[in-house]
Amino acid sequence: MSSKTENQDFNELIIDDAVYKTLYTKKFQNREKYKKPNEKLLKAFIPGLILEIRVEEGQEVVAGDILLVLEAMKMRNEIEAPISGKIKKIHIQVNQKIPKAQLLLEFE
């Protein structure tokens, strides 16, 4: 080992029951930790244009119902309800261009 790594503490990673010793980069150490997404907030997975909104605030929906149509790269994407529940708030309008991760709808 070089003298550069002799004084550093190695981190152990366990992958498929195999133990690996490694050094983490600063970028890896400073990364944003994973947070489980809030299932009551529906966000855009790609940028695009809202063509249709098929629900209204206060409407009850079942998981799998089509909520809206998002056009991206000349394709129409029907966005389905990930959960069953009541629509609390709609944050978008028809013909609105949206970026990736834009909040679309909130469930109660």
Coordinates of N, CA and C in Angstrom, one line a residue:
M1 N 0.8 -1.2 0.0 CA 0.0 0.0 0.0 C 0.9 1.2 0.0
S2 N 0.3 2.3 -0.6 CA 1.1 3.5 -0.6 C 0.9 4.2 0.7
S3 N 1.8 5.1 1.0 CA 1.8 5.9 2.3 C 0.5 6.7 2.3
K4 N 0.0 7.1 1.2 CA -1.2 7.9 1.1 C -2.4 7.2 1.8
T5 N -2.5 5.9 1.6 CA -3.7 5.2 2.1 C -3.4 4.5 3.4
E6 N -2.2 4.5 3.9 CA -1.9 3.8 5.1 C -2.6 4.4 6.3
N7 N -2.7 5.7 6.3 CA -3.2 6.4 7.5 C -4.8 6.6 7.4
Q8 N -5.4 6.2 6.4 CA -6.8 6.4 6.2 C -7.5 5.1 6.7
D9 N -8.7 5.4 7.2 CA -9.6 4.3 7.6 C -10.4 3.8 6.4
F10 N -10.4 2.5 6.3 CA -11.1 1.8 5.2 C -12.5 1.6 5.7
N11 N -13.5 1.6 4.8 CA -14.9 1.4 5.1 C -15.2 0.0 4.5
E12 N -16.0 -0.7 5.3 CA -16.4 -2.1 4.8 C -17.8 -2.0 4.1
L13 N -17.8 -2.6 2.9 CA -19.1 -2.8 2.2 C -19.4 -4.3 2.1
I14 N -20.6 -4.6 2.4 CA -21.0 -6.0 2.3 C -22.0 -6.1 1.1
I15 N -21.6 -6.8 0.1 CA -22.4 -7.0 -1.1 C -22.5 -8.5 -1.3
D16 N -23.7 -9.1 -1.3 CA -24.0 -10.5 -1.5 C -23.1 -11.3 -0.6
D17 N -23.0 -11.0 0.7 CA -22.2 -11.7 1.7 C -20.7 -11.7 1.5
A18 N -20.3 -10.8 0.6 CA -18.8 -10.6 0.4 C -18.5 -9.3 1.0
V19 N -17.4 -9.3 1.8 CA -16.9 -8.1 2.5 C -15.8 -7.4 1.7
Y20 N -16.0 -6.1 1.4 CA -15.0 -5.4 0.6 C -14.5 -4.2 1.5
K21 N -13.2 -3.9 1.4 CA -12.7 -2.7 2.1 C -12.3 -1.7 1.1
T22 N -12.8 -0.5 1.3 CA -12.6 0.6 0.3 C -12.5 1.9 1.0
L23 N -12.1 2.9 0.2 CA -12.1 4.3 0.6 C -13.3 5.0 -0.1
Y24 N -14.0 5.8 0.6 CA -15.1 6.6 0.0 C -14.5 7.9 -0.6
T25 N -15.0 8.3 -1.7 CA -14.6 9.6 -2.3 C -15.4 10.7 -1.5
K26 N -14.9 11.9 -1.6 CA -15.6 13.0 -0.9 C -17.0 13.2 -1.5
K27 N -17.1 13.1 -2.8 CA -18.4 13.2 -3.5 C -19.3 12.2 -2.9
F28 N -18.9 10.9 -2.7 CA -19.8 9.9 -2.2 C -20.1 10.2 -0.7
Q29 N -19.2 10.7 0.1 CA -19.5 11.0 1.5 C -20.4 12.1 1.6
N30 N -20.4 13.1 0.7 CA -21.2 14.3 0.8 C -22.5 14.2 0.0
R31 N -22.8 13.0 -0.5 CA -24.0 12.8 -1.3 C -25.2 13.0 -0.4
E32 N -26.4 13.3 -1.1 CA -27.6 13.4 -0.4 C -28.1 12.0 -0.1
K33 N -28.4 11.8 1.1 CA -28.9 10.4 1.5 C -30.2 10.1 0.9
Y34 N -30.5 8.9 0.7 CA -31.8 8.5 0.1 C -32.9 8.7 1.1
K35 N -34.0 9.3 0.6 CA -35.2 9.4 1.4 C -36.3 8.7 0.7
K36 N -37.1 8.0 1.4 CA -38.3 7.3 0.8 C -39.2 8.4 0.3
P37 N -39.6 8.4 -1.0 CA -40.6 9.4 -1.5 C -41.9 9.4 -0.8
N38 N -42.5 10.5 -0.6 CA -43.8 10.6 0.0 C -44.8 10.1 -1.0
E39 N -45.5 9.1 -0.8 CA -46.5 8.5 -1.7 C -47.7 9.3 -2.0
K40 N -47.9 10.3 -1.1 CA -49.1 11.2 -1.3 C -48.8 12.4 -2.2
L41 N -47.5 12.5 -2.7 CA -47.1 13.6 -3.6 C -46.7 13.0 -4.9
L42 N -47.4 13.3 -6.0 CA -47.2 12.7 -7.3 C -46.3 13.7 -8.1
K43 N -45.1 13.4 -8.4 CA -44.2 14.3 -9.2 C -43.9 13.7 -10.6
A44 N -43.6 14.6 -11.5 CA -43.3 14.3 -12.9 C -42.0 13.5 -12.9
F45 N -42.0 12.4 -13.7 CA -40.8 11.6 -13.8 C -39.9 12.0 -15.0
I46 N -40.5 12.9 -15.9 CA -39.8 13.4 -17.0 C -40.4 14.8 -17.3
P47 N -39.6 15.7 -18.0 CA -40.2 17.0 -18.3 C -41.2 16.8 -19.5
G48 N -42.1 17.7 -19.6 CA -43.1 17.6 -20.7 C -44.2 18.7 -20.7
L49 N -45.2 18.4 -21.4 CA -46.4 19.3 -21.5 C -47.6 18.6 -21.0
I50 N -48.4 19.2 -20.2 CA -49.7 18.6 -19.7 C -50.7 18.8 -20.8
L51 N -51.2 17.6 -21.3 CA -52.2 17.7 -22.3 C -53.6 17.6 -21.8
E52 N -53.8 16.7 -20.8 CA -55.1 16.5 -20.1 C -55.0 16.3 -18.7
I53 N -56.0 16.8 -17.9 CA -56.1 16.5 -16.5 C -57.5 15.8 -16.4
R54 N -57.5 14.5 -16.0 CA -58.7 13.8 -16.0 C -59.4 13.6 -14.6
V55 N -58.9 14.3 -13.6 CA -59.4 14.3 -12.3 C -59.7 15.7 -11.8
E56 N -60.4 15.8 -10.7 CA -60.7 17.1 -10.0 C -60.3 17.0 -8.6
E57 N -60.1 18.2 -7.9 CA -59.8 18.2 -6.5 C -61.0 17.6 -5.8
G58 N -60.8 16.8 -4.8 CA -61.8 16.2 -4.0 C -62.3 14.8 -4.6
Q59 N -61.9 14.5 -5.8 CA -62.3 13.2 -6.4 C -61.6 12.0 -5.8
E60 N -62.4 11.0 -5.6 CA -61.8 9.7 -5.1 C -61.3 8.9 -6.3
V61 N -60.1 8.4 -6.2 CA -59.5 7.6 -7.3 C -59.0 6.3 -6.7
V62 N -58.8 5.3 -7.6 CA -58.3 4.0 -7.2 C -57.0 3.8 -7.8
A63 N -56.1 3.2 -7.2 CA -54.7 2.9 -7.8 C -54.9 2.3 -9.2
G64 N -54.2 2.9 -10.1 CA -54.3 2.5 -11.5 C -55.2 3.4 -12.4
D65 N -56.0 4.2 -11.8 CA -56.8 5.2 -12.6 C -55.9 6.1 -13.3
I66 N -56.3 6.6 -14.5 CA -55.5 7.5 -15.2 C -55.8 8.9 -14.7
L67 N -54.8 9.7 -14.2 CA -55.0 11.0 -13.6 C -54.8 12.1 -14.6
L68 N -53.8 11.9 -15.5 CA -53.5 13.0 -16.4 C -52.7 12.4 -17.6
V69 N -52.6 13.2 -18.7 CA -51.8 12.9 -19.8 C -50.6 13.9 -20.0
L70 N -49.4 13.4 -20.0 CA -48.2 14.2 -20.1 C -47.5 13.8 -21.5
E71 N -47.3 14.9 -22.3 CA -46.6 14.6 -23.5 C -45.1 14.9 -23.3
A72 N -44.3 14.0 -23.7 CA -42.9 14.1 -23.6 C -42.2 13.4 -24.8
M73 N -41.3 14.1 -25.5 CA -40.6 13.6 -26.7 C -41.6 13.0 -27.7
K74 N -42.7 13.7 -27.9 CA -43.7 13.4 -28.9 C -44.5 12.1 -28.5
M75 N -44.4 11.7 -27.3 CA -45.2 10.5 -26.8 C -46.2 11.0 -25.7
R76 N -47.3 10.4 -25.7 CA -48.4 10.7 -24.7 C -48.2 9.6 -23.6
N77 N -48.0 10.1 -22.4 CA -47.8 9.3 -21.2 C -49.0 9.4 -20.3
E78 N -49.7 8.4 -20.1 CA -50.9 8.4 -19.2 C -50.4 8.1 -17.8
I79 N -50.5 9.1 -16.9 CA -50.0 9.0 -15.6 C -51.1 8.4 -14.7
E80 N -50.8 7.2 -14.1 CA -51.8 6.5 -13.3 C -51.6 6.9 -11.8
A81 N -52.7 6.7 -11.1 CA -52.6 6.9 -9.6 C -51.8 5.8 -9.0
P82 N -50.8 6.2 -8.2 CA -50.0 5.1 -7.5 C -50.6 4.5 -6.3
I83 N -51.6 5.2 -5.8 CA -52.3 4.8 -4.6 C -53.8 5.1 -4.7
S84 N -54.6 4.5 -3.9 CA -56.0 4.9 -3.9 C -56.2 6.0 -2.9
G85 N -57.1 6.9 -3.1 CA -57.3 8.0 -2.2 C -58.1 9.1 -2.8
K86 N -58.1 10.3 -2.1 CA -58.8 11.5 -2.6 C -57.8 12.5 -3.0
I87 N -58.1 13.2 -4.2 CA -57.2 14.2 -4.7 C -57.4 15.5 -3.8
K88 N -56.3 15.9 -3.2 CA -56.3 17.0 -2.3 C -56.1 18.3 -3.1
K89 N -55.1 18.3 -3.9 CA -54.7 19.6 -4.7 C -54.1 19.2 -6.0
I90 N -54.5 20.0 -7.0 CA -53.8 19.8 -8.4 C -52.9 21.0 -8.6
H91 N -51.7 20.8 -8.8 CA -50.7 21.9 -8.9 C -50.3 22.3 -10.3
I92 N -51.0 21.7 -11.3 CA -50.7 22.0 -12.7 C -51.9 22.4 -13.5
Q93 N -51.7 22.9 -14.7 CA -52.8 23.2 -15.6 C -52.6 22.6 -17.0
V94 N -53.7 22.5 -17.8 CA -53.5 22.0 -19.1 C -52.7 23.0 -19.9
N95 N -51.9 22.5 -20.8 CA -50.9 23.2 -21.7 C -49.8 23.8 -20.9
Q96 N -49.5 23.4 -19.7 CA -48.4 23.9 -18.9 C -47.2 23.0 -19.2
K97 N -46.0 23.7 -19.4 CA -44.8 22.9 -19.6 C -44.2 22.7 -18.2
I98 N -43.8 21.5 -17.9 CA -43.3 21.2 -16.6 C -41.9 20.6 -16.6
P99 N -41.1 20.9 -15.6 CA -39.7 20.2 -15.5 C -39.9 18.9 -14.8
K100 N -38.8 18.1 -14.9 CA -38.7 16.8 -14.2 C -38.9 17.1 -12.7
A101 N -39.5 16.3 -11.9 CA -39.8 16.4 -10.5 C -40.7 17.5 -10.1
Q102 N -41.5 18.1 -11.0 CA -42.5 19.1 -10.7 C -43.6 18.4 -10.0
L103 N -44.1 19.0 -8.9 CA -45.2 18.4 -8.2 C -46.5 18.6 -9.0
L104 N -47.2 17.4 -9.3 CA -48.4 17.4 -10.1 C -49.6 17.4 -9.3
L105 N -49.7 16.5 -8.4 CA -50.9 16.3 -7.5 C -50.6 15.9 -6.1
E106 N -51.5 16.2 -5.2 CA -51.4 15.8 -3.8 C -52.6 14.9 -3.5
F107 N -52.3 13.9 -2.8 CA -53.4 13.0 -2.2 C -53.6 13.4 -0.8
E108 N -54.9 13.2 -0.3 CA -55.1 13.4 1.2 C -54.6 12.3 2.0

